[in-house]
mmCIF file of C-alpha atoms in Angstrom:
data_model
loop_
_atom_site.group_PDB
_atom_site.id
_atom_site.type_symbol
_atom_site.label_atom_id
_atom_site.label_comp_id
_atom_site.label_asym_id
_atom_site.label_seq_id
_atom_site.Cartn_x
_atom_site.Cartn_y
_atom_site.Cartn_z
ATOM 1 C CA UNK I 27 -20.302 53.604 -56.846
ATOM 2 C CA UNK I 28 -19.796 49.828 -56.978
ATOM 3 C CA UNK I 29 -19.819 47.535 -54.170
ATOM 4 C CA UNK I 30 -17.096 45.897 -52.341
ATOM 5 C CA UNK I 31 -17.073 42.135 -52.752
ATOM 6 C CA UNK I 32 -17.067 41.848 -48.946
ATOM 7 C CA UNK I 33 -20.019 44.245 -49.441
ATOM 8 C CA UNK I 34 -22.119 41.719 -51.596
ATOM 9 C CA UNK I 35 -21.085 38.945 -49.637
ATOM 10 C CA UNK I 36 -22.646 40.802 -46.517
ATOM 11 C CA UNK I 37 -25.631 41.920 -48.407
ATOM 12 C CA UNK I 38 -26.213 38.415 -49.587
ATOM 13 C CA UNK I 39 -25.857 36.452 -46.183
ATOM 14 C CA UNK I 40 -28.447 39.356 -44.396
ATOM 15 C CA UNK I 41 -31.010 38.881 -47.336
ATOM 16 C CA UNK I 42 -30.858 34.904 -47.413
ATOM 17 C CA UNK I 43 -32.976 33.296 -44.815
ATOM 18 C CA UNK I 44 -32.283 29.433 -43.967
ATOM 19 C CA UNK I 45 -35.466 27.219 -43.007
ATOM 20 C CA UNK I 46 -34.590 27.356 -39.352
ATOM 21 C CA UNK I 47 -34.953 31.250 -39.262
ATOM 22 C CA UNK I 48 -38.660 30.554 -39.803
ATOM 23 C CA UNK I 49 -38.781 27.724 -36.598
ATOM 24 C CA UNK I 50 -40.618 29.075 -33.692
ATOM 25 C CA UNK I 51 -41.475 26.787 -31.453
ATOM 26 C CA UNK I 52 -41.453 22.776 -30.916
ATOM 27 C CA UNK I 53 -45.062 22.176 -32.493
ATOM 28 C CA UNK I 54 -47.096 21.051 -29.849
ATOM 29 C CA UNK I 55 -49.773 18.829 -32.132
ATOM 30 C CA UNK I 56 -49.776 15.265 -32.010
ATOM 31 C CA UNK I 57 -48.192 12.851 -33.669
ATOM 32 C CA UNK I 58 -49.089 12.241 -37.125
ATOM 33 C CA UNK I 59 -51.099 15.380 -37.170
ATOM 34 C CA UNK I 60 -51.338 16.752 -40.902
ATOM 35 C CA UNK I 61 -50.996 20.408 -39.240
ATOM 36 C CA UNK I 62 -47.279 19.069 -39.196
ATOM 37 C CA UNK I 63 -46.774 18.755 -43.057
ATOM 38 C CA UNK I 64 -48.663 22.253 -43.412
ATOM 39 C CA UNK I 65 -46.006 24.040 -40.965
ATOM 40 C CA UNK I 66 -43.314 22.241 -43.344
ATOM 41 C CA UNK I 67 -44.611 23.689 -46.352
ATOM 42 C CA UNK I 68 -45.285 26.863 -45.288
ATOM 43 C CA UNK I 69 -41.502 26.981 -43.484
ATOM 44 C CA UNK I 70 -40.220 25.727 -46.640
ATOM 45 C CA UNK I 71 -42.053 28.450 -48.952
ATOM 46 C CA UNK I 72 -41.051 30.660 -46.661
ATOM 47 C CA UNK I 73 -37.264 30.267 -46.805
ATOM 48 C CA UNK I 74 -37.246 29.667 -50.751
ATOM 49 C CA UNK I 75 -39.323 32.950 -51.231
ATOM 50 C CA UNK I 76 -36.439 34.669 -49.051
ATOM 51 C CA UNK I 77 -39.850 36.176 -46.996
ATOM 52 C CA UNK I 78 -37.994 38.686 -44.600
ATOM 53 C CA UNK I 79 -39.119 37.359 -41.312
ATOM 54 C CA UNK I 80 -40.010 40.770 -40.210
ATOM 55 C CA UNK I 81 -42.026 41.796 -43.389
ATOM 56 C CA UNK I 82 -44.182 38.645 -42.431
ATOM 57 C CA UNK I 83 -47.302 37.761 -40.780
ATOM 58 C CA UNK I 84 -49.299 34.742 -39.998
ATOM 59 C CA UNK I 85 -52.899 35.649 -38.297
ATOM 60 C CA UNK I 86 -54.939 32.854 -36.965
ATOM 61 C CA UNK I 87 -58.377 32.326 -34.610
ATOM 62 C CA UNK I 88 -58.723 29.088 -32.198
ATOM 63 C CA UNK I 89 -58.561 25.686 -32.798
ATOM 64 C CA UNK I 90 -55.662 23.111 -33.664
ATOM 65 C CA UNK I 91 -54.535 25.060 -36.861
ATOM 66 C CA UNK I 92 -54.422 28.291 -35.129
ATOM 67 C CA UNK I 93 -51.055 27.334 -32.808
ATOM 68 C CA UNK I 94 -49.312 27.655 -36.584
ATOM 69 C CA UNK I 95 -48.083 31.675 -35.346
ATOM 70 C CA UNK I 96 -46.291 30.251 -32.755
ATOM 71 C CA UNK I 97 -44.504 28.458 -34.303
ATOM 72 C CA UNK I 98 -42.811 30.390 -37.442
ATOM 73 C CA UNK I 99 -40.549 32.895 -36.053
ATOM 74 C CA UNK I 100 -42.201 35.802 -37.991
ATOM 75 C CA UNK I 101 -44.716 37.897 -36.606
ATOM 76 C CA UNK I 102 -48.061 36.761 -35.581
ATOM 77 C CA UNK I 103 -51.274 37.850 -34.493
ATOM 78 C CA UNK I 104 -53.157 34.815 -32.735
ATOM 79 C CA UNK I 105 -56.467 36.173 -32.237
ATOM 80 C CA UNK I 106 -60.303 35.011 -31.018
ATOM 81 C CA UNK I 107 -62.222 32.331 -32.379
ATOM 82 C CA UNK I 108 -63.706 33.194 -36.193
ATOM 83 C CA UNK I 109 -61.685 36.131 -36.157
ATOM 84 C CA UNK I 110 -58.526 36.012 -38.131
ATOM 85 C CA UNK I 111 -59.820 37.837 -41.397
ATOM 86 C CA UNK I 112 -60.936 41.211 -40.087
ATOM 87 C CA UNK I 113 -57.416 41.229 -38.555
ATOM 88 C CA UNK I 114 -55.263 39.875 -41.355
ATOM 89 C CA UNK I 115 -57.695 42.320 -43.711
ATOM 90 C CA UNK I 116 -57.042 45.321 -41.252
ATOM 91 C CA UNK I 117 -53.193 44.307 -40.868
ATOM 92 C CA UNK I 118 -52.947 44.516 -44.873
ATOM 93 C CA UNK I 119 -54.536 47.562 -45.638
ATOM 94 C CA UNK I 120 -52.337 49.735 -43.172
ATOM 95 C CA UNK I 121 -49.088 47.827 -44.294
ATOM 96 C CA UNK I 122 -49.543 45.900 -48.275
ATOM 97 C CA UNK I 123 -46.115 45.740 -48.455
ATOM 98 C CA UNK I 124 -46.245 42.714 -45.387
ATOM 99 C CA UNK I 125 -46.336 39.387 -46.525
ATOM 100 C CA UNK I 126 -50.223 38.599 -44.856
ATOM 101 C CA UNK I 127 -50.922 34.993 -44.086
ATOM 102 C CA UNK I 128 -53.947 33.406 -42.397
ATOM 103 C CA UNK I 129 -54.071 29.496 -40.915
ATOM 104 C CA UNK I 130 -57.355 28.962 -40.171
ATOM 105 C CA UNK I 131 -59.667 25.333 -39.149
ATOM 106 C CA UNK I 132 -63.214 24.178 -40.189
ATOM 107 C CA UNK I 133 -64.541 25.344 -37.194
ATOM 108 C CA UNK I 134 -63.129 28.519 -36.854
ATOM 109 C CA UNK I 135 -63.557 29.328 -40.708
ATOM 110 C CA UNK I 136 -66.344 27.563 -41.972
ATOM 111 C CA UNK I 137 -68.654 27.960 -38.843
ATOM 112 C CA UNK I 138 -68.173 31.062 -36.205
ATOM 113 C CA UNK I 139 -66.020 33.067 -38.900
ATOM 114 C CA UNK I 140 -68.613 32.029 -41.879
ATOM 115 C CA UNK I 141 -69.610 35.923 -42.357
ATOM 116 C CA UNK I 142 -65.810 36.952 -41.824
ATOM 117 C CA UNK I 143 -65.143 34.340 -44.239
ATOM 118 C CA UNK I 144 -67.095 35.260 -47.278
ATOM 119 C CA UNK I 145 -66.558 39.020 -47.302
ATOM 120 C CA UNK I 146 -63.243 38.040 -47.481
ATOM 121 C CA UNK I 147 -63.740 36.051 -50.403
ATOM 122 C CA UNK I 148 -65.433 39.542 -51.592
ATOM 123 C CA UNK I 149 -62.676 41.946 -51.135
ATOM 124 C CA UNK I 150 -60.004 40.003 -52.986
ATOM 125 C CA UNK I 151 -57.148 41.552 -49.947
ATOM 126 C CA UNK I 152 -53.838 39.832 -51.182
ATOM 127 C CA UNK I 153 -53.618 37.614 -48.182
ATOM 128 C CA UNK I 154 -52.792 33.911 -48.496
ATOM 129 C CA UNK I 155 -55.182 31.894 -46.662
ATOM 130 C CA UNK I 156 -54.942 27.846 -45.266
ATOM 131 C CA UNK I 157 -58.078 26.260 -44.262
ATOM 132 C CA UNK I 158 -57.043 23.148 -42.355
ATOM 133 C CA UNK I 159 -59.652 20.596 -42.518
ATOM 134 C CA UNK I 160 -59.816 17.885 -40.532
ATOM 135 C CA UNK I 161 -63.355 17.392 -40.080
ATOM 136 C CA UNK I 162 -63.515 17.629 -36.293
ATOM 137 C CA UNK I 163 -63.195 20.135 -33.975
ATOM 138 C CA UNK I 164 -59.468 18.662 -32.693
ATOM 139 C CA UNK I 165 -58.994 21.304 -29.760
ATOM 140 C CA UNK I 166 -61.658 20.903 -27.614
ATOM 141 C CA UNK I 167 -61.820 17.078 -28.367
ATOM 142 C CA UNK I 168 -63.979 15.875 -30.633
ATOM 143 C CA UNK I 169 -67.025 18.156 -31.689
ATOM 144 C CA UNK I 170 -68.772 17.980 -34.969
ATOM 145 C CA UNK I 171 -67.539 20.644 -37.490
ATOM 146 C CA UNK I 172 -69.868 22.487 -40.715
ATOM 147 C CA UNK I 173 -67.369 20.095 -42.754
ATOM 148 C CA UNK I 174 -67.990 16.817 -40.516
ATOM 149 C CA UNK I 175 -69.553 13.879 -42.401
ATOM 150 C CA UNK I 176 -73.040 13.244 -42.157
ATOM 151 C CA UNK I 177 -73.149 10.242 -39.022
ATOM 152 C CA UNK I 178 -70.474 11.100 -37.803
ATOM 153 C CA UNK I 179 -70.399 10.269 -33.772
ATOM 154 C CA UNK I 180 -69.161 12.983 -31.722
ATOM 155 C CA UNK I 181 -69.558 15.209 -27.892
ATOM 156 C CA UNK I 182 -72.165 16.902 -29.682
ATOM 157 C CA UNK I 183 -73.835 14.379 -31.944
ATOM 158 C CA UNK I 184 -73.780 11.514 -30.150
ATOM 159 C CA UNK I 185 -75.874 9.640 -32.392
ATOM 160 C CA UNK I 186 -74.390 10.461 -35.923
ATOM 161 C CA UNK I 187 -74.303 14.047 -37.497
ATOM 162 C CA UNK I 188 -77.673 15.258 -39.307
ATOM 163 C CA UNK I 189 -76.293 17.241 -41.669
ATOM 164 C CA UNK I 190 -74.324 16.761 -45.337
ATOM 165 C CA UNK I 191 -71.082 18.310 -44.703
ATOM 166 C CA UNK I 192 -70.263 21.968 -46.357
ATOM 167 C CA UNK I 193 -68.157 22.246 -49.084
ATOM 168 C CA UNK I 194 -65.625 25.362 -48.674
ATOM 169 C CA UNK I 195 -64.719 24.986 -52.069
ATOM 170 C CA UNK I 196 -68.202 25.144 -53.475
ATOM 171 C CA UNK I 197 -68.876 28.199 -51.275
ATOM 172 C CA UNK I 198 -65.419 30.200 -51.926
ATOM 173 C CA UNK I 199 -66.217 29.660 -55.865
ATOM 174 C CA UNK I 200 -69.599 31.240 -55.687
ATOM 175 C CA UNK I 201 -68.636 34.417 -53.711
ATOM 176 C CA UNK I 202 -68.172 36.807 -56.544
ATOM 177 C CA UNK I 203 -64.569 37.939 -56.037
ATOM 178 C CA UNK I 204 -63.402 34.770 -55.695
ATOM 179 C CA UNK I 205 -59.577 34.576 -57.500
ATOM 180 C CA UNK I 206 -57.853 31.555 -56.453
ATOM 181 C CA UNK I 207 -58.768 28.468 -55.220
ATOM 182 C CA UNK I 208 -57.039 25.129 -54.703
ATOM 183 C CA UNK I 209 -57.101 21.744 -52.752
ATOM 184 C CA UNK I 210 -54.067 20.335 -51.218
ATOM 185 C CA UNK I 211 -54.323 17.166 -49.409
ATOM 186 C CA UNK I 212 -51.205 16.290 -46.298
ATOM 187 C CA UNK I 213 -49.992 12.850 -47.329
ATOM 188 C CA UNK I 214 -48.875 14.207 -50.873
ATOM 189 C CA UNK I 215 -45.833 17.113 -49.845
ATOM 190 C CA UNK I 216 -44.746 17.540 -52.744
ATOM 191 C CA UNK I 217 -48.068 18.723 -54.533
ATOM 192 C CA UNK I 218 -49.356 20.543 -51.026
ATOM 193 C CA UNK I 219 -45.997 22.940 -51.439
ATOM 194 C CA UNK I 220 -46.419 23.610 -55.170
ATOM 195 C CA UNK I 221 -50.066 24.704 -54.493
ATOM 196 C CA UNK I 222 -49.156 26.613 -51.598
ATOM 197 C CA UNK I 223 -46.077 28.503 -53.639
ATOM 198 C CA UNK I 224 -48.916 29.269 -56.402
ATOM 199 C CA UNK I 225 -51.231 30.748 -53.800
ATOM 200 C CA UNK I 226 -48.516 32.954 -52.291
ATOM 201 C CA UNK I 227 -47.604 34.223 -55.980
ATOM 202 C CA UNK I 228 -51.308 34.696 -56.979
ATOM 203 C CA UNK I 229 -52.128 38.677 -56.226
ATOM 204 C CA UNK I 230 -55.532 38.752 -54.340
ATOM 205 C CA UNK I 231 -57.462 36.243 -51.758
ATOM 206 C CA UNK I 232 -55.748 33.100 -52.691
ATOM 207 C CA UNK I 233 -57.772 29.841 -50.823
ATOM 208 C CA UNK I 234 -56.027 26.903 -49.969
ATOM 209 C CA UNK I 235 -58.327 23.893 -48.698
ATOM 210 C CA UNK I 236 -55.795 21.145 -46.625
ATOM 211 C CA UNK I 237 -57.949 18.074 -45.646
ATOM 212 C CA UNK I 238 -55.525 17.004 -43.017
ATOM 213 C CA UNK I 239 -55.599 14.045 -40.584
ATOM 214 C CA UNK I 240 -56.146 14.191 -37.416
ATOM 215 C CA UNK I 241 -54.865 10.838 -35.633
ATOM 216 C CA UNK I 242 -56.305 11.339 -32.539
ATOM 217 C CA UNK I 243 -60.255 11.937 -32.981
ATOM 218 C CA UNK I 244 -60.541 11.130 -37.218
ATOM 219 C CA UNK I 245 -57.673 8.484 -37.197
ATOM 220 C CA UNK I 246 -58.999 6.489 -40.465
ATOM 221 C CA UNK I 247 -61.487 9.003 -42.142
ATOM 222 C CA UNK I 248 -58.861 9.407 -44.804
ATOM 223 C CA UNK I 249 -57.340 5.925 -45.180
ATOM 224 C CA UNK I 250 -59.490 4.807 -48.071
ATOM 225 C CA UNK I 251 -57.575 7.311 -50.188
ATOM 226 C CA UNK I 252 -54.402 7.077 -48.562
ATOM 227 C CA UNK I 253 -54.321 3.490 -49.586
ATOM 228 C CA UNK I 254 -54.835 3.558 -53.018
ATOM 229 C CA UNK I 255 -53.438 6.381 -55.183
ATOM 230 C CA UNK I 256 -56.044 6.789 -57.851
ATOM 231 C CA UNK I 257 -58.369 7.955 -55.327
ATOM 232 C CA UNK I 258 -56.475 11.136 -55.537
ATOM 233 C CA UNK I 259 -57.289 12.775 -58.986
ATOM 234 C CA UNK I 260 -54.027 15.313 -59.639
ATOM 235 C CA UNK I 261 -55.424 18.275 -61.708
ATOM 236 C CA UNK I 262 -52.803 19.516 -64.198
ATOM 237 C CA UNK I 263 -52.152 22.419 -66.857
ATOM 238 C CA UNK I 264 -49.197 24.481 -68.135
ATOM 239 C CA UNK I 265 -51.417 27.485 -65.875
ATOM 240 C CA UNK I 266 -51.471 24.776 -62.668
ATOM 241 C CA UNK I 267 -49.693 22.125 -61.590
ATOM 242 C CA UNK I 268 -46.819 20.058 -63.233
ATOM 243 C CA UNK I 269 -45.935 16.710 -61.919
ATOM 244 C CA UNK I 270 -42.514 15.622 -61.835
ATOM 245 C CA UNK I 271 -42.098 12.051 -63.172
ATOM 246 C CA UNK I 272 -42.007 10.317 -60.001
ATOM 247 C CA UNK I 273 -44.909 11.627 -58.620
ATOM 248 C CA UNK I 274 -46.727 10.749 -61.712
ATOM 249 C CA UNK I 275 -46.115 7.384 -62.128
ATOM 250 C CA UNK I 276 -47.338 7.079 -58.363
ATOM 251 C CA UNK I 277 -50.783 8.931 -58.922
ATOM 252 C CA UNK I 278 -51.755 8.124 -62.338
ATOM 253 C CA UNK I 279 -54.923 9.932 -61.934
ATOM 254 C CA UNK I 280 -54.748 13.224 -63.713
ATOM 255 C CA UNK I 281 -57.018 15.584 -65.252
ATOM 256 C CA UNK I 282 -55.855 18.297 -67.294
ATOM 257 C CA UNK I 283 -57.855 21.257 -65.849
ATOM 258 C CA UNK I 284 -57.709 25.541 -66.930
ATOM 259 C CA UNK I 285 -57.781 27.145 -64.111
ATOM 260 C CA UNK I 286 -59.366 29.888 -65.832
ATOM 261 C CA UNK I 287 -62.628 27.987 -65.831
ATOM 262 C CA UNK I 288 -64.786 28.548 -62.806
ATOM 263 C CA UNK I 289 -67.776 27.251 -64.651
ATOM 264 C CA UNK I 290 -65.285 23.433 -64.756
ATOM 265 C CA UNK I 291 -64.163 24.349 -60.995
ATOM 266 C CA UNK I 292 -67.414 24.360 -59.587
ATOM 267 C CA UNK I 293 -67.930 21.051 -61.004
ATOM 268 C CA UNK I 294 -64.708 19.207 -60.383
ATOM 269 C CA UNK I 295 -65.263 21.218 -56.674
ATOM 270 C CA UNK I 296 -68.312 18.882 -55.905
ATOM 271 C CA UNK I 297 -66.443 15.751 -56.200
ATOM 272 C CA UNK I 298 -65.385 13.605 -53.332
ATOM 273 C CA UNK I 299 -64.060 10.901 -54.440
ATOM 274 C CA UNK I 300 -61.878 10.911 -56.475
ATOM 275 C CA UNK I 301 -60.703 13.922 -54.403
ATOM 276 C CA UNK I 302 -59.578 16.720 -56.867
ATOM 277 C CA UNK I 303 -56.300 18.092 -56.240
ATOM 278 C CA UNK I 304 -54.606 20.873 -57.484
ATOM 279 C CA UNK I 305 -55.552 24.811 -58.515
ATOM 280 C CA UNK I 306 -59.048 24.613 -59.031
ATOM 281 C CA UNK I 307 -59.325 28.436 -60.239
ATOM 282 C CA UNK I 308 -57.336 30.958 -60.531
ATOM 283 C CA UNK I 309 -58.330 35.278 -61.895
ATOM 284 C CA UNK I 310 -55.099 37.071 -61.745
ATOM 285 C CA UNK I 311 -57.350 40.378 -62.997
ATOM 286 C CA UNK I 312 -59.332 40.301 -60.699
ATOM 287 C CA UNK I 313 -59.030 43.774 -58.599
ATOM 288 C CA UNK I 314 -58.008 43.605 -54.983
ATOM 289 C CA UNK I 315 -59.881 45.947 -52.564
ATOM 290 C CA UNK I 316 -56.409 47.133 -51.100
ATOM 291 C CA UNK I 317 -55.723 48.464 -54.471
ATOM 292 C CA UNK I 318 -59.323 50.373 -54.789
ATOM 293 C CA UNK I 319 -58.997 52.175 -51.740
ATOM 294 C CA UNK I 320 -55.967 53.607 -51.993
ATOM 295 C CA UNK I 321 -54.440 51.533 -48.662
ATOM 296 C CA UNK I 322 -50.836 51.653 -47.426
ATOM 297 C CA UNK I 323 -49.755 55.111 -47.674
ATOM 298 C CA UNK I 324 -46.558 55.137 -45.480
ATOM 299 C CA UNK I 325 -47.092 56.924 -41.845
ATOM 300 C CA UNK I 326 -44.148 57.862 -40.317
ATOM 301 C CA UNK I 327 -43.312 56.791 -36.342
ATOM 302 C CA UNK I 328 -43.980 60.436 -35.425
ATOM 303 C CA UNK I 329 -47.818 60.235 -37.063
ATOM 304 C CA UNK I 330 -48.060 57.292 -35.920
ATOM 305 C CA UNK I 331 -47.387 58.251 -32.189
ATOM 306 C CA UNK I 332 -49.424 61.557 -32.825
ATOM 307 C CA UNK I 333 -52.292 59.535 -33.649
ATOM 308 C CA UNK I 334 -52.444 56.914 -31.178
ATOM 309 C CA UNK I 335 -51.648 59.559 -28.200
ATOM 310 C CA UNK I 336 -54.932 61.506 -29.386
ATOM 311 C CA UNK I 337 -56.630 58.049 -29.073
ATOM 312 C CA UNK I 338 -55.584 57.834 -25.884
ATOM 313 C CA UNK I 339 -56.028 61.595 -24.823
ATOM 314 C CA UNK I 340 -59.967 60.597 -25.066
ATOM 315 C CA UNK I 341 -60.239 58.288 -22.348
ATOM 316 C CA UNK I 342 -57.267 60.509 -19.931
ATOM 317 C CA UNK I 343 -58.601 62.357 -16.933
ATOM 318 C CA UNK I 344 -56.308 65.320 -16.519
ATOM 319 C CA UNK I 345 -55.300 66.762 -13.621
ATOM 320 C CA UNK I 346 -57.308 70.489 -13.297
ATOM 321 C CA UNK I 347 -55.617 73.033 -15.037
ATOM 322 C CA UNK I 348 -53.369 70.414 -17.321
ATOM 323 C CA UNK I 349 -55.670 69.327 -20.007
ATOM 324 C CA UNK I 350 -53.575 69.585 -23.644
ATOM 325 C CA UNK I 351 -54.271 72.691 -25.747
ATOM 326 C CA UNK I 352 -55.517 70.838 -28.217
ATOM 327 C CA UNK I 353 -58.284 69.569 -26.084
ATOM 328 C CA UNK I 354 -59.870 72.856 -25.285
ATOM 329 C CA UNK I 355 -62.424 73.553 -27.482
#
């Protein structure tokens, strides 16, 4: 039986979302924060994607990057510090057919959520994951991070961090499992949404790297490449990234990469400057661990209620005489 007009025309308007049905609330970071342009991106990629608000998730730990939940009006799941995997991973294996996204920092990824972090890497879960780095723990004002530069003055290095900074690129790309990983960088929108639409389309663990100013504690450790444009090396391919002409003729440094390389993306992963930007690698075979164990069979609200009342039957003290049947024994 065919539709009504009036019929489509209500089908369409309930299935097309507008970008201010994924605005939560008034973003609380500062000023010329590059958290900012991520929440665009991801708003935007969210409303041209048609996501279903209600089919959608964003997961995060602690630190600057991890207020993003609050504000997309989608569900959320804003948990402890280092801890936004096991819950995004636990979140997609009872429901796959959710739309699973993570917003994570450099602290709360690349240090206290390191382990988290690489068996993630491991179990290829189609989740799409946002590493904002900043260099700096921005939260709790002014810490050094694993991806703060070496000298670096901060609260806890006072006289100039020890350490070379950590690469998450480099690690993500030797993890075996690894299937997607790109660098986006906040002053260029244009090429931070197309990377960000490619990760959502990939099918597994897809790893975006943001380095993202922070004005307030890092307020020049990017202006070296945000004042000249060929400090910013574009990687392009018919598989990656394709430049329209204006963007082009502002960053003339490209380098046509295959993302099907990882032996190339290692490499081009250790450079700093230029900074490589674009889809490093991407394995669309690659299997995802949802998919080898079988996850997502739908439970019903009556199994559902059935098994969370026997949960809580365990820890009940019943009155004598009233314990459940199905307790005796």
């Amino acid at each position: 039986m065919s539709r009504s007009l009036s019929q489509c025309v209500i089908k369409l308007h309930e299935e097309h979302h507008a970008l201010e049905d994924y605005q939560g609330g008034v973003p609380r970071w500062c000023s010329g924060c590059g958290d900012n342009a991520i929440l665009a991106a991801m708003q935007r990629l969210c409303s041209e994607e048609d996501l279903a608000p209600e089919n959608t998730v964003f997961v995060s730990g602690i630190g600057c990057s991890s207020r993003l939940p609050h504000y997309m009006k989608t569900y959320g799941f804003h948990g402890i510090h280092g801890r936004a995997f096991p819950v995004a991973e636990g979140i997609k294996m009872a429901r796959p057919d959710l739309n699973v996204f993570v917003s994570t920092g450099d602290g709360d990824c690349c240090s206290i959520g390191a382990a988290h972090w690489i068996h993630a890497i491991r179990y290829n879960m189609n989740i799409t994951v946002v590493l904002h780095d900043n260099h700096v723990y921005g939260l709790t004002k002014k810490q050094a991070s694993p991806t703060s530069p070496r000298g670096l003055k901060s609260n806890t290095t006072p006289y100039g961090a020890t350490l070379e900074p950590m690469n998450p690129l480099t690690v993500t790309l030797g993890v075996q499992g690894a299937s997607f990983v790109a660098q986006g960088v906040d002053w260029v929108p244009e090429v931070l949404y197309d990377i960000m639409h490619a990760a959502f389309k990939h099918r597994g663990f897809s790893f975006v790297r943001i380095l993202q100013r922070c004005p307030e504690f890092m307020p020049k450790a990017f202006d070296p490449w945000l004042h000249d444009p060929q400090r910013t090396m574009l990687l392009t391919h018919p598989d990656g990234l394709q430049l329209s002409p204006s963007l082009s003729s502002a960053y003339r440094n490209q380098r046509p990469h295959d993302p099907s390389n990882i032996d190339r993306a290692r490499e081009i992963a250790s450079m700093d400057d230029p900074i490589p930007v674009g889809i490093l690698y991407r394995n669309p075979d690659a299997p995802c661990y949802e998919d080898l164990r079988h996850a997502g069979q739908m439970r019903s609200p009556e199994y559902i209620r059935a098994g969370l009342n026997r949960e809580f039957d365990k820890y009940t003290v019943w009155p004598e005489g009233e314990e459940p049947a199905q307790q005796a024994g």
